[in-house]
Short mmCIF file of C-alpha atoms in Angstrom, two decimals:
data_model
loop_
_atom_site.label_atom_id
_atom_site.label_comp_id
_atom_site.label_asym_id
_atom_site.label_seq_id
_atom_site.Cartn_x
_atom_site.Cartn_y
_atom_site.Cartn_z
CA MET A 1 0.16 0.18 -0.11
CA SER A 2 1.21 3.12 -0.96
CA LYS A 3 2.44 5.84 1.79
CA ARG A 4 0.45 8.86 1.73
CA VAL A 5 1.61 12.17 2.10
CA LEU A 6 0.08 15.21 2.48
CA VAL A 7 1.37 18.64 0.56
CA VAL A 8 -0.02 21.78 2.07
CA ASP A 9 0.15 25.25 -0.34
CA ASP A 10 -2.00 27.75 -1.25
CA SER A 11 -0.18 27.35 -4.80
CA ALA A 12 -1.23 24.64 -7.27
CA THR A 13 2.45 25.05 -8.99
CA VAL A 14 4.24 24.17 -5.96
CA ARG A 15 1.16 21.18 -5.10
CA GLN A 16 1.56 19.66 -7.97
CA GLN A 17 5.53 19.64 -8.61
CA VAL A 18 5.98 18.03 -5.01
CA GLY A 19 3.49 15.72 -6.47
CA ASN A 20 5.35 14.98 -9.80
CA ALA A 21 8.17 14.43 -7.23
CA LEU A 22 7.30 12.18 -5.30
CA GLN A 23 4.79 9.54 -7.31
CA GLN A 24 6.95 8.73 -9.47
CA ALA A 25 8.70 6.71 -6.51
CA GLY A 26 4.96 5.29 -5.43
CA TYR A 27 3.93 7.78 -2.84
CA GLU A 28 -0.05 9.21 -2.54
CA ILE A 29 -0.38 12.56 -2.22
CA VAL A 30 -3.17 14.76 -0.35
CA GLU A 31 -3.69 18.15 -1.32
CA ALA A 32 -4.73 21.52 1.39
CA VAL A 33 -4.76 24.88 0.23
CA ASP A 34 -3.65 26.08 3.65
CA GLY A 35 -3.18 25.32 7.17
CA ALA A 36 -7.01 25.13 7.85
CA ASP A 37 -7.69 22.67 5.22
CA GLY A 38 -4.75 20.60 6.10
CA LEU A 39 -5.55 20.43 9.75
CA SER A 40 -8.67 19.57 8.50
CA LYS A 41 -7.08 16.91 5.93
CA LEU A 42 -5.00 15.30 8.75
CA ALA A 43 -8.09 14.95 10.40
CA ASP A 44 -9.63 12.86 7.87
CA ASN A 45 -6.82 10.53 6.95
CA SER A 46 -5.75 8.89 9.70
CA ASP A 47 -3.20 7.19 7.07
CA ILE A 48 -1.01 10.56 6.04
CA SER A 49 2.91 9.84 7.26
CA MET A 50 3.98 12.76 6.24
CA VAL A 51 3.70 16.41 5.69
CA ILE A 52 5.38 19.04 3.75
CA CYS A 53 3.53 22.45 4.22
CA ASP A 54 4.48 26.20 2.94
CA ILE A 55 4.74 29.28 5.61
CA ASN A 56 2.60 32.11 4.14
CA MET A 57 -0.78 30.97 2.55
CA PRO A 58 -4.33 32.96 3.61
CA ARG A 59 -6.30 32.19 6.40
CA MET A 60 -3.69 30.00 8.52
CA ASN A 61 -0.35 29.92 8.02
CA GLY A 62 2.24 26.94 8.09
CA LEU A 63 3.26 27.76 11.20
CA GLU A 64 0.01 28.24 12.56
CA MET A 65 -0.87 24.73 11.38
CA ILE A 66 2.25 23.14 12.95
CA GLU A 67 1.54 24.55 16.44
CA HIS A 68 -2.02 23.54 15.98
CA ILE A 69 -1.26 20.11 15.43
CA ALA A 70 1.55 20.12 18.29
CA GLN A 71 -1.20 21.01 20.81
CA SER A 72 -4.05 18.65 19.27
CA LYS A 73 -5.11 15.79 21.52
CA THR A 74 -6.61 14.28 18.21
CA ILE A 75 -4.47 14.93 15.27
CA LYS A 76 -1.84 12.39 14.61
CA LYS A 77 1.66 13.55 14.84
CA VAL A 78 3.96 12.57 11.72
CA PRO A 79 6.20 14.16 10.30
CA VAL A 80 6.47 17.73 9.45
CA VAL A 81 9.10 19.40 6.48
CA MET A 82 8.73 22.98 5.72
CA LEU A 83 8.88 23.85 2.50
CA THR A 84 8.46 27.80 2.34
CA THR A 85 10.79 31.20 0.59
CA GLU A 86 11.52 31.90 3.99
CA GLY A 87 14.98 31.65 5.06
CA GLN A 88 15.02 33.56 8.35
CA PRO A 89 16.79 31.86 11.52
CA ALA A 90 14.07 33.17 13.61
CA LEU A 91 10.95 31.12 11.76
CA ILE A 92 13.22 28.11 11.43
CA GLN A 93 13.98 27.96 15.00
CA ARG A 94 10.28 28.57 15.76
CA ALA A 95 9.00 25.22 13.19
CA ARG A 96 11.68 23.83 14.88
CA GLN A 97 10.12 24.35 18.34
CA ALA A 98 7.02 23.44 17.38
CA GLY A 99 7.53 19.73 15.93
CA ALA A 100 8.96 20.23 12.57
CA LYS A 101 11.60 18.12 11.12
CA GLY A 102 12.68 19.95 8.73
CA TRP A 103 13.41 23.02 6.37
CA ILE A 104 13.40 23.25 2.33
CA VAL A 105 13.92 26.99 1.07
CA LYS A 106 12.07 27.30 -2.47
CA PRO A 107 12.58 26.24 -5.28
CA PHE A 108 13.43 22.42 -4.19
CA LYS A 109 15.82 19.76 -5.57
CA PRO A 110 13.18 16.83 -6.63
CA ASP A 111 15.92 14.28 -5.76
CA LEU A 112 16.77 16.01 -1.97
CA LEU A 113 12.67 16.18 -1.36
CA LEU A 114 12.78 12.90 -2.24
CA ALA A 115 15.35 11.88 -0.26
CA ALA A 116 14.05 13.81 3.14
CA VAL A 117 10.67 12.14 2.64
CA ASN A 118 12.26 8.53 1.94
CA LYS A 119 14.03 8.81 5.29
CA LEU A 120 10.62 10.54 7.65
CA THR A 121 8.10 7.67 6.17
CA ALA A 122 10.87 5.01 6.94
CA MET B 25 25.79 53.86 -3.13
CA ASP B 26 22.03 55.45 -2.26
CA ASN B 27 19.62 52.71 -1.40
CA GLY B 28 17.44 53.20 -4.41
CA LYS B 29 20.26 51.94 -6.35
CA ILE B 30 20.88 49.45 -3.91
CA LEU B 31 17.76 47.36 -3.94
CA GLN B 32 17.41 48.03 -7.64
CA ASP B 33 20.53 45.88 -8.14
CA LEU B 34 19.88 43.47 -5.25
CA LEU B 35 16.14 43.26 -7.68
CA VAL B 36 18.59 42.42 -10.92
CA GLU B 37 20.71 39.61 -9.07
CA CYS B 38 17.31 38.03 -7.55
CA ALA B 39 15.89 37.73 -10.67
CA GLY B 40 18.36 36.61 -12.51
CA ALA B 41 19.44 33.46 -10.06
CA LEU B 42 15.65 32.70 -9.93
CA PHE B 43 15.15 32.23 -13.42
CA SER B 44 18.43 30.18 -13.35
CA ALA B 45 16.95 28.07 -10.86
CA TYR B 46 14.34 26.88 -13.27
CA ASN B 47 17.31 26.11 -15.65
CA SER B 48 16.49 28.69 -17.41
CA PRO B 49 19.14 31.64 -17.63
CA LEU B 50 17.85 34.63 -19.19
CA THR B 51 19.91 37.45 -20.10
CA PHE B 52 20.20 40.82 -18.40
CA THR B 53 19.22 43.44 -21.17
CA GLY B 54 18.99 46.54 -18.99
CA THR B 55 16.96 48.84 -17.00
CA THR B 56 15.06 51.29 -18.88
CA THR B 57 11.99 53.73 -18.08
CA THR B 58 10.75 53.27 -21.23
CA PRO B 59 7.37 51.87 -21.49
CA GLU B 60 7.54 48.22 -22.13
CA SER B 61 6.53 47.16 -26.04
CA GLN B 62 6.25 43.55 -24.86
CA SER B 63 2.93 42.37 -24.45
CA PHE B 64 3.24 41.10 -21.12
CA VAL B 65 -0.28 38.62 -20.58
CA LEU B 66 0.27 37.95 -17.12
CA SER B 67 1.98 39.70 -14.04
CA GLY B 68 2.40 38.38 -10.71
CA VAL B 69 2.18 41.64 -8.56
CA ILE B 70 3.53 41.35 -4.53
CA GLY B 71 3.47 43.64 -1.47
CA PHE B 72 5.49 43.86 0.83
CA ALA B 73 5.93 46.22 4.51
CA GLY B 74 8.32 46.40 6.92
CA THR B 75 9.25 48.85 9.55
CA ASP B 76 12.22 50.21 7.21
CA LEU B 77 10.70 49.87 3.31
CA ARG B 78 7.49 48.86 2.07
CA GLY B 79 6.48 48.42 -1.68
CA THR B 80 5.20 46.34 -4.13
CA LEU B 81 7.14 44.09 -6.34
CA LEU B 82 5.74 43.53 -10.31
CA LEU B 83 6.86 40.83 -12.12
CA ALA B 84 5.37 40.20 -15.75
CA MET B 85 6.42 37.62 -18.41
CA THR B 86 5.11 37.09 -22.35
CA SER B 87 3.24 33.96 -22.57
CA GLY B 88 5.92 31.98 -23.67
CA LEU B 89 8.64 32.49 -21.65
CA LEU B 90 6.27 32.08 -18.95
CA GLU B 91 5.20 28.65 -20.36
CA ASP B 92 8.62 27.04 -20.86
CA LEU B 93 9.60 27.91 -17.26
CA SER B 94 6.62 26.09 -15.89
CA PRO B 95 7.43 23.28 -14.03
CA SER B 96 3.62 21.63 -14.19
CA SER B 97 0.48 21.93 -15.47
CA ALA B 98 -1.30 23.84 -13.30
CA SER B 99 -2.26 27.27 -14.66
CA MET B 100 -0.49 30.07 -16.06
CA ARG B 101 -1.63 32.57 -13.33
CA ASP B 102 -1.13 30.43 -10.51
CA TRP B 103 2.64 30.00 -12.02
CA ILE B 104 3.40 33.27 -12.37
CA ALA B 105 2.08 34.26 -8.71
CA GLU B 106 4.19 31.62 -7.22
CA LEU B 107 7.03 33.09 -9.37
CA SER B 108 6.66 36.58 -7.74
CA ASN B 109 6.56 35.22 -4.41
CA GLN B 110 9.50 33.04 -4.43
CA LEU B 111 11.52 36.26 -6.44
CA LEU B 112 10.15 38.31 -3.43
CA GLY B 113 11.89 35.60 -1.35
CA ARG B 114 15.18 35.57 -2.31
CA PHE B 115 15.03 39.62 -2.38
CA LYS B 116 13.67 39.27 1.05
CA ASN B 117 16.37 36.89 2.70
CA GLN B 118 19.02 39.17 0.80
CA LEU B 119 17.27 42.07 2.48
CA LEU B 120 18.14 40.11 5.89
CA ARG B 121 21.91 40.99 5.48
CA PHE B 122 21.55 44.43 5.44
CA GLY B 123 19.56 43.90 8.65
CA THR B 124 16.29 44.44 8.18
CA GLU B 125 13.11 42.52 7.35
CA ILE B 126 9.94 42.42 5.00
CA TYR B 127 6.55 41.03 5.26
CA ALA B 128 4.50 40.04 1.60
CA THR B 129 1.50 39.80 1.28
CA THR B 130 -0.13 37.10 -1.03
CA PRO B 131 0.33 37.61 -4.55
CA SER B 132 -1.90 38.91 -7.43
CA VAL B 133 -2.29 38.50 -10.62
CA LEU B 134 -3.28 40.90 -13.37
CA ARG B 135 -3.97 40.30 -16.71
CA GLY B 136 -3.69 42.75 -19.49
CA GLU B 137 -1.30 43.86 -22.42
CA LEU B 138 1.33 47.03 -22.92
CA LEU B 139 2.03 47.38 -19.20
CA THR B 140 3.67 50.64 -17.80
CA PRO B 141 4.38 50.84 -14.10
CA LEU B 142 4.16 54.61 -12.69
CA ARG B 143 5.60 56.70 -10.18
CA PRO B 144 4.67 60.36 -9.71
CA ARG B 145 7.43 61.69 -11.45
CA GLY B 146 7.16 59.10 -14.73
CA ALA B 147 7.96 55.57 -15.61
CA LEU B 148 8.99 53.12 -13.06
CA ALA B 149 12.32 51.89 -13.83
CA GLY B 150 11.66 48.13 -15.11
CA HIS B 151 14.66 45.64 -15.41
CA ARG B 152 14.51 43.37 -18.41
CA PHE B 153 15.54 40.31 -19.10
CA GLU B 154 15.73 38.04 -22.30
CA SER B 155 16.06 34.85 -24.15
CA THR B 156 14.96 32.95 -27.47
CA ARG B 157 11.72 32.14 -25.78
CA GLY B 158 10.75 35.70 -24.65
CA THR B 159 10.86 38.65 -22.15
CA ALA B 160 10.28 39.25 -18.59
CA CYS B 161 9.90 42.77 -17.14
CA VAL B 162 10.78 43.44 -13.06
CA TRP B 163 9.60 46.90 -11.51
CA LEU B 164 10.36 47.66 -7.22
CA ASP B 165 8.36 50.20 -6.57
CA THR B 166 10.07 50.94 -2.41
CA GLU B 167 9.76 53.59 0.01
CA ILE B 168 12.03 53.62 2.16
CA ARG B 169 11.95 54.80 5.78
CA GLU B 170 13.88 58.43 6.26
CA GLY B 171 16.82 58.20 7.84
CA PHE B 172 17.55 54.14 6.88
CA SER B 173 20.43 53.56 5.04
CA LEU B 174 21.24 49.80 4.16
CA GLY B 175 24.85 50.31 4.61
CA THR B 176 27.19 47.27 3.76
CA PRO B 177 25.54 44.09 3.75
CA ALA B 178 26.69 41.08 6.17
CA ALA B 179 27.57 37.54 5.00
CA ASP B 180 24.45 35.71 4.67
CA VAL B 181 22.41 35.13 7.14
CA ALA B 182 19.21 33.45 5.86
CA GLN B 183 19.47 29.66 4.64
CA ALA B 184 19.83 29.58 1.14
CA GLU B 185 17.51 28.75 -1.84
CA GLY B 186 17.04 25.08 -2.80
CA GLU B 187 19.32 24.16 0.29
CA SER B 188 17.90 21.40 2.99
CA LEU B 189 17.84 21.65 6.73
CA PHE B 190 16.76 19.17 9.32
CA PHE B 191 16.18 18.43 12.88
CA ASP B 192 17.28 16.45 15.07
#
């Protein structure tokens, strides 16, 4: 059975790019358009193995989403990697403290993203 | 060097690096206040604000070039929005070297032709990049806090584009 990865980004281009990189390796992709949608998808899909998440999104940003996950008693804790244009150390630290497992600055290299997903879902 | 020139030079550097990252090393062909005669069908507009700087970045492309750069089959509207977002992201990360921070808005997309951004005293200088597939042009309109000076940049502060960082 394929492992499922949730991709949270308000850009359809990025969701598709990530999907293209991972589907070739057999992963199944679930998409969300912002942090709130991401939380909803996590609540509805208990078999998601990992989350790849943007920071700057409408309605709920990625940092708010992972902080929500950290505090939730009902949402399953899965590895989260941030995929964002942001590179500021303070934001990276905030994500780390909220439980993120990694940080990738866009544009991403497909082989590195796949290696990260393979490692974190192993 | 004045703040305005530093910012415009930084924008050109970031734009060149962004296009190269998508395997499309466009040639920077100059900066002009002459209205662009290219038919820029789509443009991404993204605002930013911070304590020291605020303004707008505009990225416009001819359709063939935009399609050529696209890494997916998602809409060209979405793609130019994401490109302008990534361009501002690079610009923002470079500004951290000067000790100043900006916060970006969500990008918007304008559809039109013969784009000519203006300032109160005339056309805003546009930086043109070209390849055989078409033309891109970037504009940066900024307000700088009185008394603020960019000064000499420090070494890189932000994590580099394309790089991955993993936490234990």
